[in-house]
Tab-separated table of C-alpha atoms and ligand atoms in Angstrom:
chain	number	residue	atom	x	y	z
K	30	MET	CA	-50.138	46.843	96.532
K	31	TYR	CA	-51.343	50.351	95.891
K	32	HIS	CA	-54.643	51.812	96.949
K	33	HIS	CA	-56.000	55.249	96.150
K	34	VAL	CA	-57.856	57.179	98.868
K	35	LYS	CA	-60.046	60.014	97.576
K	36	LYS	CA	-58.496	62.601	99.830
K	37	LEU	CA	-55.490	64.840	99.334
K	38	MET	CA	-52.598	64.491	101.781
K	39	TYR	CA	-52.785	68.279	102.170
K	40	THR	CA	-55.844	70.350	101.316
K	41	VAL	CA	-55.309	72.722	98.407
K	42	HIS	CA	-56.907	76.155	97.990
K	43	VAL	CA	-56.199	78.498	95.103
K	44	ASP	CA	-57.562	81.987	95.610
K	45	THR	CA	-56.573	83.504	92.249
K	46	PRO	CA	-55.770	81.126	89.361
K	47	ASP	CA	-52.649	82.070	87.403
K	48	PRO	CA	-52.134	79.931	84.280
K	49	ARG	CA	-48.523	81.029	83.883
K	50	PHE	CA	-47.766	79.995	87.459
K	51	GLY	CA	-49.615	76.714	86.843
K	52	ASN	CA	-47.182	76.117	84.030
K	53	MET	CA	-44.198	76.729	86.362
K	54	LEU	CA	-45.712	74.274	88.844
K	55	LEU	CA	-45.465	71.522	86.238
K	56	GLU	CA	-41.733	71.469	86.929
K	57	GLN	CA	-42.619	69.656	90.162
K	58	PHE	CA	-45.164	67.419	88.399
K	59	GLY	CA	-43.314	66.038	85.384
K	60	GLY	CA	-39.891	67.674	85.770
K	61	ALA	CA	-36.431	66.317	86.614
K	62	ASN	CA	-36.704	67.095	90.339
K	63	GLY	CA	-40.448	66.663	90.510
K	64	GLU	CA	-42.679	64.399	92.524
K	65	LEU	CA	-43.125	61.646	89.933
K	66	ALA	CA	-39.354	61.358	89.565
K	67	ALA	CA	-38.979	61.144	93.362
K	68	ALA	CA	-41.797	58.602	93.694
K	69	MET	CA	-40.383	56.373	90.952
K	70	GLN	CA	-36.754	56.686	92.063
K	71	TYR	CA	-37.405	55.659	95.667
K	72	SER	CA	-40.049	53.027	94.873
K	73	ILE	CA	-37.909	51.276	92.251
K	74	GLN	CA	-34.855	51.463	94.520
K	75	GLY	CA	-37.091	49.931	97.192
K	76	LEU	CA	-38.158	47.151	94.841
K	77	ASN	CA	-34.468	46.282	94.333
K	78	CYS	CA	-33.444	46.699	97.980
K	79	GLU	CA	-32.343	43.644	99.956
K	80	ASP	CA	-31.964	45.456	103.287
K	81	PRO	CA	-35.425	45.016	104.879
K	82	GLU	CA	-35.265	48.100	107.144
K	83	ARG	CA	-34.128	50.519	104.463
K	84	LYS	CA	-36.407	48.898	101.888
K	85	ASP	CA	-39.292	49.898	104.140
K	86	LEU	CA	-37.940	53.465	104.320
K	87	LEU	CA	-37.709	53.667	100.505
K	88	MET	CA	-41.260	52.362	100.059
K	89	ASP	CA	-42.629	54.722	102.743
K	90	ILE	CA	-41.101	57.814	101.172
K	91	GLY	CA	-41.647	56.667	97.571
K	92	THR	CA	-45.341	56.295	98.345
K	93	GLU	CA	-45.538	59.677	100.088
K	94	GLU	CA	-44.079	61.253	96.940
K	95	LEU	CA	-47.029	59.897	94.949
K	96	SER	CA	-49.291	61.772	97.362
K	97	HIS	CA	-47.192	64.882	96.709
K	98	LEU	CA	-47.649	64.342	92.961
K	99	GLU	CA	-51.384	64.368	93.560
K	100	ILE	CA	-51.154	67.664	95.500
K	101	VAL	CA	-49.028	69.368	92.833
K	102	GLY	CA	-51.375	68.045	90.146
K	103	ALA	CA	-54.421	69.410	91.982
K	104	LEU	CA	-52.693	72.760	92.480
K	105	ALA	CA	-51.517	73.030	88.860
K	106	ARG	CA	-54.938	72.008	87.543
K	107	LEU	CA	-56.619	74.826	89.494
K	108	HIS	CA	-54.114	77.357	88.148
K	109	LEU	CA	-54.376	76.086	84.561
K	110	LYS	CA	-58.185	75.926	84.542
K	111	PRO	CA	-58.767	79.344	82.871
K	112	MET	CA	-56.961	77.942	79.801
K	113	LYS	CA	-59.996	75.799	79.090
K	114	THR	CA	-62.128	78.789	78.119
K	115	ASP	CA	-60.081	81.983	78.059
K	116	ARG	CA	-58.060	82.764	74.927
K	117	ASP	CA	-55.534	85.000	76.734
K	118	ALA	CA	-54.961	82.298	79.335
K	119	ALA	CA	-54.604	79.661	76.607
K	120	GLU	CA	-51.800	81.647	75.028
K	121	ALA	CA	-49.730	81.158	78.186
K	122	ASP	CA	-49.116	77.586	76.994
K	123	PRO	CA	-50.714	76.382	73.749
K	124	LEU	CA	-49.482	72.806	74.341
K	125	ILE	CA	-51.469	72.578	77.563
K	126	ALA	CA	-54.459	74.495	76.235
K	127	ILE	CA	-54.819	72.995	72.777
K	128	ALA	CA	-53.344	69.514	73.048
K	129	GLY	CA	-54.063	68.904	76.732
K	130	GLY	CA	-57.409	70.663	77.133
K	131	GLY	CA	-56.102	72.869	79.942
K	132	GLY	CA	-55.297	69.997	82.278
K	133	VAL	CA	-52.060	68.608	83.687
K	134	ASN	CA	-49.896	66.121	81.868
K	135	LEU	CA	-46.478	64.628	82.565
K	136	PHE	CA	-44.420	67.462	81.144
K	137	ASN	CA	-42.034	69.873	82.782
K	138	SER	CA	-42.545	73.649	82.703
K	139	MET	CA	-41.085	73.812	79.181
K	140	GLY	CA	-43.294	71.064	77.784
K	141	ASP	CA	-40.605	68.376	77.737
K	142	PRO	CA	-42.053	64.920	78.454
K	143	TRP	CA	-41.182	63.132	81.686
K	144	THR	CA	-38.462	60.527	81.235
K	145	ALA	CA	-36.980	57.667	83.252
K	146	ASP	CA	-33.619	59.296	82.431
K	147	TYR	CA	-34.351	61.533	85.439
K	148	LEU	CA	-33.981	58.545	87.780
K	149	LYS	CA	-30.817	57.560	89.639
K	150	ILE	CA	-31.013	53.873	90.498
K	151	THR	CA	-27.676	52.106	90.983
K	152	GLY	CA	-28.628	49.020	92.992
K	153	GLU	CA	-25.993	49.989	95.607
K	154	LEU	CA	-27.954	51.130	98.651
K	155	ASP	CA	-25.522	53.700	100.079
K	156	VAL	CA	-24.963	55.226	96.621
K	157	ASP	CA	-28.728	55.405	96.047
K	158	LEU	CA	-29.260	57.051	99.448
K	159	ARG	CA	-26.721	59.739	98.510
K	160	SER	CA	-28.609	60.355	95.246
K	161	ASN	CA	-31.815	60.648	97.238
K	162	ILE	CA	-30.336	63.189	99.661
K	163	ALA	CA	-29.260	65.299	96.657
K	164	ALA	CA	-32.671	64.833	94.962
K	165	GLU	CA	-34.444	66.101	98.086
K	166	ALA	CA	-32.146	69.143	98.205
K	167	ARG	CA	-32.984	69.937	94.569
K	168	ALA	CA	-36.717	69.515	95.160
K	169	LYS	CA	-36.467	71.806	98.206
K	170	ILE	CA	-34.814	74.617	96.286
K	171	VAL	CA	-37.293	74.342	93.382
K	172	TYR	CA	-40.211	74.666	95.842
K	173	GLU	CA	-38.497	77.641	97.462
K	174	ARG	CA	-38.217	79.391	94.076
K	175	LEU	CA	-41.861	78.626	93.289
K	176	ILE	CA	-42.836	80.136	96.662
K	177	ASN	CA	-40.759	83.234	95.885
K	178	PHE	CA	-42.576	83.690	92.565
K	179	CYS	CA	-46.049	83.093	94.028
K	180	ASP	CA	-48.535	85.715	95.223
K	181	ASP	CA	-51.416	83.398	96.045
K	182	PRO	CA	-51.678	82.672	99.809
K	183	GLY	CA	-53.455	79.323	99.390
K	184	THR	CA	-50.883	78.102	96.889
K	185	LYS	CA	-47.986	79.292	99.048
K	186	ASP	CA	-49.411	77.373	101.982
K	187	ALA	CA	-49.453	74.063	100.046
K	188	LEU	CA	-45.985	74.706	98.606
K	189	GLN	CA	-44.631	75.367	102.113
K	190	PHE	CA	-45.982	71.956	103.165
K	191	LEU	CA	-44.387	70.204	100.175
K	192	MET	CA	-41.080	72.022	100.645
K	193	THR	CA	-40.962	71.066	104.315
K	194	ARG	CA	-41.546	67.381	103.588
K	195	GLU	CA	-38.481	67.364	101.315
K	196	ILE	CA	-36.315	68.385	104.256
K	197	THR	CA	-37.997	65.680	106.359
K	198	HIS	CA	-37.057	63.115	103.698
K	199	MET	CA	-33.547	64.490	103.474
K	200	LYS	CA	-33.191	63.962	107.226
K	201	ALA	CA	-34.495	60.382	106.983
K	202	PHE	CA	-32.239	59.420	104.043
K	203	THR	CA	-29.227	60.981	105.777
K	204	ALA	CA	-29.933	59.078	108.998
K	205	ALA	CA	-30.365	55.851	107.027
K	206	LEU	CA	-27.023	56.378	105.265
K	207	VAL	CA	-25.184	57.179	108.512
K	208	SER	CA	-26.767	54.153	110.223
K	209	MET	CA	-25.147	51.877	107.623
K	210	GLY	CA	-21.888	52.652	109.414
K	211	LYS	CA	-19.785	52.982	106.269
K	212	ASP	CA	-16.779	55.249	105.966
K	213	PRO	CA	-18.006	58.256	103.933
K	214	PHE	CA	-15.536	57.499	101.107
K	215	GLU	CA	-16.048	53.749	101.103
K	216	ILE	CA	-18.068	53.235	97.920
K	217	GLY	CA	-18.332	49.717	96.515
K	218	LYS	CA	-15.727	47.072	97.337
K	219	ILE	CA	-12.584	47.803	95.283
K	220	PRO	CA	-10.356	50.199	97.255
K	221	PRO	CA	-9.018	53.323	95.519
K	222	THR	CA	-5.314	53.510	94.588
K	223	PRO	CA	-3.270	54.657	97.611
K	224	GLY	CA	-1.395	57.918	97.054
K	225	LEU	CA	-3.317	58.877	93.923
K	226	VAL	CA	-6.492	59.133	95.969
K	227	ASP	CA	-4.953	61.918	98.093
K	228	GLN	CA	-3.521	63.987	95.229
K	229	PHE	CA	-5.283	67.239	94.400
K	230	PHE	CA	-4.450	68.460	90.888
K	231	ASN	CA	-4.384	72.241	90.624
K	232	ASP	CA	-5.785	72.142	87.090
K	233	SER	CA	-7.168	75.696	87.034
K	234	THR	CA	-4.500	78.275	87.791
K	235	GLY	CA	-3.768	81.980	87.606
K	236	GLU	CA	-5.939	84.967	88.347
K	237	GLY	CA	-8.960	85.835	86.191
K	238	ASP	CA	-10.073	89.212	84.842
K	239	ASP	CA	-13.035	89.157	87.223
K	240	GLY	CA	-10.830	88.453	90.217
K	241	GLU	CA	-11.073	84.647	90.052
K	242	ILE	CA	-8.474	83.186	92.365
K	243	ASP	CA	-6.401	80.053	92.790
K	244	ALA	CA	-7.898	78.923	96.069
K	245	ARG	CA	-6.661	76.736	98.890
K	246	GLY	CA	-8.967	75.176	101.429
K	247	PRO	CA	-9.740	71.941	103.239
K	248	TRP	CA	-10.570	70.435	99.824
K	249	ASN	CA	-6.916	70.586	98.775
K	250	GLU	CA	-4.740	71.130	101.844
K	251	GLY	CA	-4.309	69.652	105.304
K	252	ASP	CA	-5.049	66.080	106.378
K	253	ASP	CA	-3.768	63.618	103.742
K	254	TRP	CA	-3.898	66.059	100.831
K	255	GLU	CA	-0.953	66.346	98.506
K	256	PHE	CA	-1.235	69.462	96.334
K	257	VAL	CA	0.047	68.852	92.801
K	258	GLU	CA	0.729	72.106	90.934
K	259	ALA	CA	-0.509	72.321	87.294
K	260	PRO	CA	0.186	68.739	86.138
K	261	ALA	CA	-0.460	69.748	82.506
K	262	PHE	CA	2.566	72.079	82.543
K	263	ASP	CA	5.076	69.735	84.147
K	264	GLY	CA	6.407	68.635	80.734
K	265	SER	CA	5.725	64.945	81.156
K	266	ALA	CA	2.306	63.527	81.582
K	267	THR	CA	-1.324	64.290	82.007
K	268	PRO	CA	-2.897	63.079	85.236
K	269	ALA	CA	-4.495	60.202	83.335
K	270	THR	CA	-1.108	58.733	82.420
K	271	ARG	CA	0.260	58.793	85.966
K	272	LYS	CA	0.955	55.385	87.345
K	273	PRO	CA	0.200	54.281	90.883
K	274	GLY	CA	2.953	55.449	93.180
K	275	ASP	CA	4.130	58.194	90.797
K	276	THR	CA	5.459	61.156	92.702
K	277	PRO	CA	4.011	64.621	92.121
K	278	ASN	CA	5.504	66.883	89.474
K	279	SER	CA	8.320	68.639	91.327
K	280	ALA	CA	9.834	65.467	92.751
K	281	ARG	CA	9.215	63.538	89.541
K	282	THR	CA	10.835	66.171	87.404
K	283	LYS	CA	13.936	65.849	89.558
K	284	LYS	CA	13.863	62.063	89.234
K	285	ARG	CA	13.649	62.329	85.443
K	286	ALA	CA	16.490	64.837	85.269
K	287	SER	CA	18.776	62.434	87.122
K	288	LYS	CA	18.183	59.597	84.639
Q	314	MN	MN1	-42.116	65.399	97.504
Q	315	MN	MN1	-39.172	64.059	99.166
């Protein structure tokens, strides 16, 4: 059950309206990493969720995101307001000024309509929580960029609040994922193919004109990693045609030669 309270979650003041900035704000209203996308993603995941504790978490945060949508909408509306009457302001975004009457609508900053394609809903709770952690990180960085491009103290203040809440949510989703007690690479039920899962294919090699390097690091060496040098050049097979238990290129080349 939803209920609307006629009060913003965070009071919004705009000292100097800036229609062009209002347009940028729409990215967090009807954009891919915006508040409606967050609200819908978590709420619909929550609707599907069969884990009562984490269902509650998803509904709590999904609902808070709707309150964020209301804040961003209020903020954007105040910035867009001059478009209602001022020709120069209207030229900042004719779609908003002429078709929308200078108000907010569910578009991103480029005028693309909001779409459910933005949502990541898999029905697998741990996978969804990972998507949510990433979504919060994206929302955080978008708010940070908006803050960096904003001169208005009142607007900055509200954006700082919204940005902070995304980190709060990121912390909650991360704690919920960890509390499920799953191995970080245990996704779904079918185990990955032994051996193949630990092979790192060095598929980008050589040194680039701008100093690009062939790097080694914990993502391809140490622990269980087996580093497979340039599989495309080993004269036999692409990685996709390897069979379970196949040895990496150097050893396999030897095996073939002995046939
Ligand atoms: Mn939010
Ligand atoms: Mn959030």
